[in-house]
Short mmCIF file of C-alpha atoms in Angstrom, two decimals:
data_model
loop_
_atom_site.label_atom_id
_atom_site.label_comp_id
_atom_site.label_asym_id
_atom_site.label_seq_id
_atom_site.Cartn_x
_atom_site.Cartn_y
_atom_site.Cartn_z
CA MET A 1 -0.12 0.30 -0.12
CA SER A 2 1.28 3.32 -0.91
CA GLN A 3 2.29 5.51 1.92
CA THR A 4 -0.29 8.66 2.43
CA ARG A 5 0.47 11.75 4.00
CA GLU A 6 -2.96 13.67 5.00
CA LEU A 7 -2.29 17.35 5.78
CA GLY A 8 -4.64 19.92 6.72
CA GLY A 9 -5.62 21.13 10.04
CA ASP A 10 -5.20 23.67 12.79
CA HIS A 11 -1.74 23.69 14.08
CA GLY A 12 -2.17 25.32 17.54
CA PRO A 13 0.34 26.21 20.32
CA ILE A 14 1.90 23.24 21.88
CA ARG A 15 0.70 22.83 25.67
CA PRO A 16 2.15 20.48 28.46
CA SER A 17 -0.04 17.49 28.91
CA ARG A 18 -1.86 16.97 32.20
CA LYS A 19 -0.35 13.85 33.96
CA ARG A 20 -2.76 11.13 34.04
CA ALA A 21 -3.58 8.77 36.84
CA SER A 22 -1.54 5.36 35.97
CA ALA A 23 -3.24 2.49 35.54
CA PRO A 24 -2.98 -0.20 38.58
CA GLU A 25 -0.07 -2.53 38.05
CA ARG A 26 -0.57 -6.13 37.39
CA PRO A 27 0.31 -8.74 39.94
CA ALA A 28 3.79 -9.93 39.44
CA PRO A 29 2.58 -13.54 38.14
CA ASN A 30 0.20 -11.89 36.03
CA ARG A 31 3.06 -9.62 34.40
CA VAL A 32 5.23 -12.52 34.18
CA ALA A 33 2.45 -14.73 32.46
CA ALA A 34 1.94 -12.02 29.94
CA GLN A 35 5.66 -11.41 29.08
CA LEU A 36 5.85 -15.07 28.25
CA ALA A 37 2.69 -15.04 26.20
CA SER A 38 3.91 -12.21 24.09
CA GLY A 39 7.09 -13.91 23.48
CA THR A 40 6.21 -17.49 22.78
CA PRO A 41 5.80 -18.61 18.87
CA VAL A 42 2.17 -20.02 19.28
CA LEU A 43 1.69 -21.17 15.64
CA PRO A 44 4.87 -23.29 15.60
CA VAL A 45 3.99 -24.89 18.97
CA LEU A 46 0.61 -25.62 18.02
CA ILE A 47 2.06 -27.34 14.87
CA VAL A 48 4.73 -29.37 16.64
CA SER A 49 1.71 -30.20 19.14
CA ALA A 50 -0.31 -31.41 16.18
CA ILE A 51 2.37 -33.71 14.83
CA VAL A 52 2.89 -35.20 18.01
CA VAL A 53 -0.72 -35.94 18.64
CA VAL A 54 -0.84 -37.43 15.02
CA ASP A 55 1.95 -39.72 15.69
CA LEU A 56 0.39 -40.70 19.17
CA LEU A 57 -2.84 -41.61 17.59
CA GLY A 58 -1.25 -43.55 14.33
CA GLY A 59 1.70 -44.92 15.87
CA ALA A 60 3.74 -44.98 12.74
CA GLY A 61 7.23 -44.93 14.05
CA LEU A 62 9.31 -42.33 12.28
CA THR A 63 6.72 -41.48 9.66
CA TRP A 64 5.76 -38.22 11.16
CA LEU A 65 8.71 -37.07 13.18
CA PRO A 66 10.64 -35.44 10.26
CA LEU A 67 7.90 -32.99 10.05
CA LEU A 68 8.64 -31.59 13.81
CA ALA A 69 11.36 -29.42 11.66
CA ALA A 70 8.55 -27.29 10.63
CA GLY A 71 8.08 -25.88 14.06
CA PRO A 72 11.60 -24.12 14.17
CA ALA A 73 11.46 -23.20 10.54
CA LEU A 74 8.06 -21.36 10.78
CA ALA A 75 9.18 -19.62 14.18
CA ALA A 76 12.09 -18.17 12.12
CA THR A 77 9.55 -16.00 10.34
CA THR A 78 7.84 -14.82 13.50
CA SER A 79 10.13 -15.17 16.54
CA GLY A 80 13.80 -14.18 17.49
CA PRO A 81 16.60 -16.58 17.74
CA ARG A 82 15.69 -17.56 21.20
CA GLY A 83 11.80 -18.34 20.30
CA VAL A 84 13.60 -20.56 17.24
CA LEU A 85 15.62 -22.39 19.62
CA CYS A 86 12.95 -23.17 22.27
CA VAL A 87 10.38 -24.48 19.76
CA GLY A 88 13.55 -26.74 18.22
CA LEU A 89 14.30 -27.85 21.83
CA LEU A 90 10.50 -28.70 22.36
CA ALA A 91 10.60 -30.43 19.11
CA GLY A 92 13.75 -32.54 19.92
CA VAL A 93 12.46 -33.66 23.35
CA LEU A 94 9.25 -34.59 21.98
CA GLY A 95 10.75 -36.50 18.94
CA THR A 96 13.11 -38.10 21.18
CA MET A 97 10.15 -39.30 23.68
CA LEU A 98 8.09 -40.48 20.49
CA GLY A 99 10.78 -42.24 18.93
CA VAL A 100 11.84 -44.39 22.00
CA ARG A 101 7.95 -44.92 22.67
CA ASP A 102 7.47 -46.10 18.99
CA GLY A 103 10.75 -48.32 19.31
CA ALA A 104 12.48 -46.90 16.52
CA PRO A 105 15.87 -47.82 15.63
CA GLY A 106 18.51 -45.65 17.33
CA ARG A 107 20.54 -44.85 13.85
CA GLU A 108 17.27 -43.66 12.45
CA LEU A 109 16.06 -41.69 15.22
CA ALA A 110 19.65 -39.93 15.48
CA SER A 111 19.31 -38.93 11.80
CA VAL A 112 15.88 -37.53 12.37
CA LEU A 113 17.20 -35.46 15.37
CA SER A 114 20.28 -34.45 13.41
CA ALA A 115 18.16 -33.04 10.99
CA LEU A 116 15.95 -31.24 13.50
CA VAL A 117 19.15 -29.78 14.91
CA ALA A 118 20.39 -28.55 11.73
CA VAL A 119 17.24 -26.70 10.54
CA THR A 120 16.92 -25.45 14.29
CA LEU A 121 20.19 -23.84 13.81
CA ALA A 122 19.71 -22.70 10.31
CA SER A 123 16.33 -20.84 11.41
CA GLY A 124 17.84 -19.25 14.29
CA LEU A 125 20.42 -17.48 11.83
CA ALA A 126 17.83 -16.64 9.78
CA SER A 127 15.85 -15.32 12.44
CA ALA A 128 18.74 -13.36 13.77
CA LEU A 129 19.34 -11.79 10.10
CA ARG A 130 15.60 -11.19 9.76
CA GLY A 131 15.85 -9.22 13.07
CA ARG A 132 18.77 -7.04 11.90
CA ARG A 133 17.14 -6.11 8.39
CA GLU A 134 13.95 -5.19 10.52
CA ARG A 135 15.99 -2.81 12.67
CA VAL A 136 17.92 -1.31 9.83
CA LEU A 137 14.50 -0.83 7.98
CA ALA A 138 13.04 0.75 11.03
CA ALA A 139 16.02 3.10 11.14
CA VAL A 140 15.47 4.12 7.47
CA ARG A 141 11.97 4.62 7.88
CA SER A 142 12.72 7.02 10.65
CA VAL A 143 15.44 9.00 8.93
CA ALA A 144 12.83 9.29 5.74
CA GLU A 145 9.95 10.44 8.34
CA ALA A 146 12.32 13.26 9.32
CA ALA A 147 13.26 14.34 5.74
CA GLN A 148 9.53 14.16 4.73
CA HIS A 149 8.80 16.44 7.55
CA ALA A 150 11.62 18.79 6.35
CA LEU A 151 10.91 18.62 2.71
CA LEU A 152 6.88 18.54 2.91
CA GLN A 153 6.06 20.69 5.77
CA PRO A 154 2.44 20.55 7.07
CA VAL A 155 -0.08 22.84 5.70
CA PRO A 156 -2.77 24.49 8.18
CA ALA A 157 -6.33 24.38 7.24
CA THR A 158 -5.98 28.11 6.64
CA VAL A 159 -3.37 30.17 5.15
CA GLY A 160 -4.15 33.98 4.66
CA PRO A 161 -7.43 34.15 3.15
CA PHE A 162 -7.83 30.61 1.86
CA GLN A 163 -8.58 27.30 3.04
CA VAL A 164 -6.42 24.66 1.87
CA ALA A 165 -5.86 20.72 1.68
CA VAL A 166 -3.14 18.59 0.81
CA ARG A 167 -2.78 14.84 0.20
CA TYR A 168 0.45 13.42 -0.83
CA SER A 169 1.06 9.63 -1.67
CA ALA A 170 4.50 8.06 -2.26
CA ALA A 171 4.27 5.39 -4.57
CA ALA A 172 6.81 3.41 -2.31
CA ALA A 173 5.45 3.01 1.43
CA GLU A 174 9.08 2.50 2.69
CA ALA A 175 10.35 5.85 1.11
CA ARG A 176 7.74 7.86 2.75
CA ILE A 177 8.60 10.76 0.20
CA GLY A 178 9.25 11.01 -3.56
CA GLY A 179 9.85 13.14 -6.53
CA ASP A 180 6.49 15.07 -6.10
CA LEU A 181 6.57 18.57 -4.41
CA TYR A 182 4.71 21.13 -2.97
CA ALA A 183 4.78 24.26 -0.49
CA LEU A 184 2.59 26.76 0.39
CA VAL A 185 3.78 30.20 2.09
CA PRO A 186 2.22 33.44 3.16
CA THR A 187 4.95 36.13 1.93
CA PRO A 188 5.11 39.99 2.10
CA TYR A 189 3.38 39.71 -1.58
CA GLY A 190 0.39 37.32 -0.78
CA VAL A 191 -0.05 33.62 -0.30
CA ARG A 192 2.39 32.02 -3.01
CA LEU A 193 2.45 28.04 -3.53
CA ILE A 194 4.18 25.73 -5.92
CA VAL A 195 3.27 22.09 -6.90
CA GLY A 196 5.70 20.24 -9.30
CA ASP A 197 6.88 16.63 -10.22
CA VAL A 198 10.66 15.64 -10.77
CA ARG A 199 11.43 13.68 -13.70
CA GLY A 200 12.54 10.32 -12.48
CA LYS A 201 12.26 8.45 -8.94
CA GLY A 202 14.17 7.43 -5.97
CA LEU A 203 16.90 9.21 -3.97
CA PRO A 204 18.14 11.68 -6.83
CA ALA A 205 14.42 12.67 -7.33
CA VAL A 206 13.92 13.51 -3.67
CA GLY A 207 17.37 15.52 -3.71
CA ILE A 208 15.97 17.62 -6.46
CA ALA A 209 12.56 18.17 -4.86
CA ALA A 210 14.35 19.37 -1.59
CA LEU A 211 16.42 21.87 -3.79
CA VAL A 212 13.05 23.32 -5.63
CA VAL A 213 11.46 23.74 -2.38
CA GLY A 214 13.87 25.38 -0.62
CA VAL A 215 14.74 27.83 -3.42
CA PHE A 216 11.03 28.28 -3.74
CA ARG A 217 10.52 29.37 0.15
CA GLU A 218 13.25 31.71 0.31
CA ALA A 219 12.62 33.42 -3.43
CA ALA A 220 8.78 33.62 -2.40
CA TYR A 221 9.56 36.06 0.54
CA GLU A 222 12.18 38.08 -1.20
CA GLU A 223 11.13 38.57 -4.77
CA PRO A 224 8.10 40.99 -5.43
CA ASP A 225 7.30 39.39 -8.86
CA LEU A 226 6.17 35.90 -9.34
CA LEU A 227 8.32 35.47 -12.63
CA ALA A 228 11.59 36.29 -10.67
CA VAL A 229 10.55 33.81 -8.19
CA VAL A 230 10.25 31.32 -11.08
CA ASP A 231 13.57 32.50 -12.67
CA ARG A 232 15.61 31.98 -9.04
CA ILE A 233 14.49 28.34 -9.21
CA GLU A 234 15.49 28.17 -13.09
CA ARG A 235 18.83 29.40 -12.10
CA SER A 236 19.25 27.05 -9.38
CA LEU A 237 18.41 24.00 -11.23
CA ALA A 238 20.82 25.05 -14.06
CA ARG A 239 23.73 24.69 -11.80
CA ASN A 240 22.80 21.56 -10.07
CA LEU A 241 20.86 19.20 -12.59
CA ARG A 242 22.20 16.81 -15.08
CA SER A 243 21.38 17.65 -18.67
CA ASP A 244 18.54 15.02 -18.55
CA ASP A 245 16.72 16.25 -15.41
CA PHE A 246 13.70 18.43 -15.20
CA VAL A 247 10.85 19.56 -13.02
CA THR A 248 7.44 20.54 -14.29
CA ALA A 249 5.70 22.65 -11.76
CA VAL A 250 2.80 25.51 -11.25
CA VAL A 251 3.52 28.39 -9.41
CA ALA A 252 0.65 30.54 -8.37
CA GLY A 253 0.60 33.62 -6.40
CA HIS A 254 -2.64 36.17 -4.64
CA PRO A 255 -0.93 39.49 -5.06
CA ARG A 256 -4.32 41.05 -4.26
CA PRO A 257 -8.03 40.26 -3.51
CA GLY A 258 -9.78 38.38 -6.21
CA LEU A 259 -6.89 37.81 -8.33
CA LEU A 260 -4.34 34.64 -8.86
CA GLU A 261 -1.06 34.73 -10.79
CA LEU A 262 -0.28 31.48 -12.23
CA VAL A 263 3.26 30.67 -14.13
CA ASN A 264 2.92 26.87 -15.85
CA CYS A 265 6.32 25.24 -16.26
CA GLY A 266 5.21 22.26 -18.50
CA HIS A 267 2.79 20.90 -15.83
CA ALA A 268 -0.61 19.64 -16.13
CA PRO A 269 -3.40 22.54 -15.88
CA PRO A 270 -4.76 23.29 -12.61
CA LEU A 271 -8.61 22.84 -12.43
CA LEU A 272 -10.65 25.64 -11.67
CA VAL A 273 -13.86 25.14 -9.84
CA ARG A 274 -16.45 28.02 -10.35
CA GLY A 275 -20.28 27.39 -9.29
CA SER A 276 -20.63 23.82 -10.01
CA GLY A 277 -18.29 23.80 -13.30
CA VAL A 278 -14.77 22.62 -13.43
CA VAL A 279 -12.47 23.77 -16.25
CA PRO A 280 -8.64 23.14 -16.85
CA VAL A 281 -6.73 26.53 -16.76
CA GLU A 282 -4.72 26.08 -19.87
CA PRO A 283 -1.44 28.08 -19.78
CA ALA A 284 -1.65 31.15 -22.27
CA CYS A 285 2.06 30.95 -23.01
CA PRO A 286 3.13 27.35 -22.94
CA ALA A 287 6.79 27.02 -21.38
CA PRO A 288 9.21 24.42 -20.93
CA PRO A 289 9.82 22.68 -17.54
CA LEU A 290 12.29 24.14 -15.10
CA GLY A 291 16.01 23.09 -15.78
CA LEU A 292 15.30 23.11 -19.64
CA ARG A 293 15.01 26.78 -20.45
CA ALA A 294 18.77 26.96 -21.86
CA LEU A 295 18.13 24.31 -24.17
CA THR A 296 14.97 25.86 -25.98
CA GLY A 297 15.28 29.65 -24.98
CA GLU A 298 11.56 29.81 -24.38
CA THR A 299 10.57 31.92 -20.90
CA PRO A 300 7.27 31.20 -19.04
CA GLY A 301 4.67 33.88 -19.15
CA LEU A 302 2.24 35.33 -16.19
CA GLN A 303 -1.24 34.25 -16.54
CA THR A 304 -3.78 36.31 -14.33
CA LEU A 305 -6.93 34.44 -13.18
CA PRO A 306 -10.19 36.17 -11.37
CA PHE A 307 -10.55 34.22 -8.08
CA ALA A 308 -13.72 35.10 -6.26
CA ASP A 309 -15.38 34.06 -3.04
CA GLU A 310 -16.03 30.13 -3.22
CA ASP A 311 -13.91 29.51 -6.25
CA GLN A 312 -11.57 26.82 -5.73
CA LEU A 313 -8.38 25.82 -7.45
CA LEU A 314 -6.90 22.17 -7.58
CA LEU A 315 -3.16 21.59 -8.44
CA TYR A 316 -1.96 17.96 -8.89
CA THR A 317 0.86 15.78 -10.19
CA ASP A 318 0.59 13.46 -13.14
CA GLY A 319 0.50 10.56 -10.56
CA VAL A 320 -3.40 11.22 -10.24
CA THR A 321 -4.18 11.80 -13.74
CA GLU A 322 -2.23 8.95 -15.14
CA ALA A 323 -3.35 6.39 -12.54
CA ARG A 324 -5.02 3.37 -14.60
CA ASP A 325 -7.37 0.70 -13.36
CA ARG A 326 -7.32 -2.98 -14.40
CA ASP A 327 -8.94 -2.04 -17.87
CA ARG A 328 -6.35 0.36 -18.08
CA GLU A 329 -8.49 3.49 -18.07
CA PHE A 330 -7.26 6.78 -16.75
CA TYR A 331 -8.79 7.95 -13.63
CA PRO A 332 -11.01 11.16 -14.57
CA LEU A 333 -9.98 13.73 -12.20
CA ALA A 334 -12.20 16.67 -13.44
CA GLU A 335 -15.09 14.60 -13.72
CA ARG A 336 -14.74 13.14 -9.97
CA LEU A 337 -13.80 16.54 -8.63
CA ALA A 338 -17.12 17.77 -9.46
CA HIS A 339 -18.78 14.71 -8.00
CA HIS A 340 -16.90 15.16 -4.58
CA LEU A 341 -17.03 18.79 -4.30
CA SER A 342 -17.76 20.53 -0.83
CA ASP A 343 -17.24 23.51 1.38
CA GLU A 344 -14.53 21.68 2.91
CA PRO A 345 -11.28 21.15 0.89
CA ALA A 346 -10.05 18.48 3.40
CA HIS A 347 -13.39 16.53 2.55
CA THR A 348 -13.30 16.83 -0.92
CA LEU A 349 -9.50 15.47 -1.04
CA THR A 350 -10.16 12.74 1.26
CA ALA A 351 -13.05 11.48 -1.21
CA LEU A 352 -10.83 11.71 -4.16
CA HIS A 353 -7.80 10.30 -2.66
CA ASN A 354 -9.89 7.28 -1.36
CA GLU A 355 -11.78 6.79 -4.92
CA LEU A 356 -8.36 7.19 -6.41
CA LEU A 357 -6.69 4.25 -4.56
CA THR A 358 -10.11 2.26 -5.40
CA HIS A 359 -9.39 3.05 -8.93
CA VAL A 360 -5.92 1.51 -8.96
CA GLY A 361 -6.63 -1.39 -6.90
CA GLY A 362 -4.98 0.15 -3.42
CA ARG A 363 -1.62 0.83 -4.75
CA LEU A 364 -0.26 3.82 -6.86
CA HIS A 365 2.44 3.33 -8.85
CA ASP A 366 3.60 6.69 -9.15
CA ASP A 367 3.74 9.58 -6.36
CA ALA A 368 0.61 11.71 -6.58
CA ALA A 369 0.00 15.18 -4.78
CA LEU A 370 -3.13 17.09 -4.59
CA LEU A 371 -3.40 20.56 -3.23
CA LEU A 372 -6.90 22.35 -3.03
CA LEU A 373 -7.04 25.99 -2.64
CA ARG A 374 -10.61 27.62 -1.83
CA LYS A 375 -11.66 31.16 -1.35
CA PRO A 376 -14.32 30.94 1.44
CA THR A 377 -16.75 34.00 1.75
CA ALA A 378 -16.02 36.65 4.60
CA PRO A 379 -17.91 35.04 7.17
CA GLU A 380 -16.71 31.50 6.26
CA THR A 381 -13.02 33.00 6.86
CA ALA A 382 -13.78 34.36 10.20
CA VAL A 383 -15.32 31.32 11.34
CA VAL A 384 -12.36 29.04 9.97
CA GLY A 385 -9.62 31.16 11.36
#
């Protein structure tokens, strides 16, 4: 399942938590029993017990005893080395008792027990290696989560005059982050935002996304002109990208009430919601993706867009529109957006995201980002803010 990040909510000041009354401690015997139960490989023990019962009922000599090795082998998938050795010891003791009871020849019984010991030792080693890999993976996930918070900072439900919601899904659940990016910041020149998609995947794409977001956040505060913000990102990428790398992006700004500015650099057109209609905002002056300006010589143009009360603007990446179902049909984003519209951007994106996962069968094959901006009426702004 793809890892999903749901953003949008009020982030108030952190207050010291009140100390809650501690729960009454369990009696010592109960505590010990609970610890033993939590570390006991129950299923392998049940399998060993079942084999013993079958052998007791059938009395077939050594016919069933080799199957006792299934106990420690299975324990290696769920327990640590100690649990594996305990299951192997249990199987060895029970196997010896059954072999003696059934009058099995000593050489054959020794052969079966030797095989059981070998399987137990190999399973214990496999269990130790599995535990080590799990610890490494947990450390990697922890670092990735910290990187995610640094790169994709939480977006509050209200920014300036807008209601905002974001949904981000990385195709690789272990990675937590990918090549899609977004940022939204209030600046002296109004609220500004970016949604983009880095060519490629993996750590190189994450590094480029971090570069773009960092430059955008700095330039958005310093540059009064939105095109100057885009130029700053372009110059930075020109110094740091390889020749075949690029970033598609839409950069938007709200310089004054009732107006949005857009700069589209090779990205999918945003969807404007006005009334009950949804229309794509095609760029008036198509421009190449960021990082390719030197090859084409084309410069992006600034597009202005009326943005009144109750209008909404959805920015997204191609991981949404190029998501396919089993019949290879693309996800119809504009149509489904019109179906799920509400006065709460968070509710709209939650419905879209859940439907998107259903469309692809539960797992996205590309990173996907959705950012929805809504301009509420003045009374709504007062209530939400």
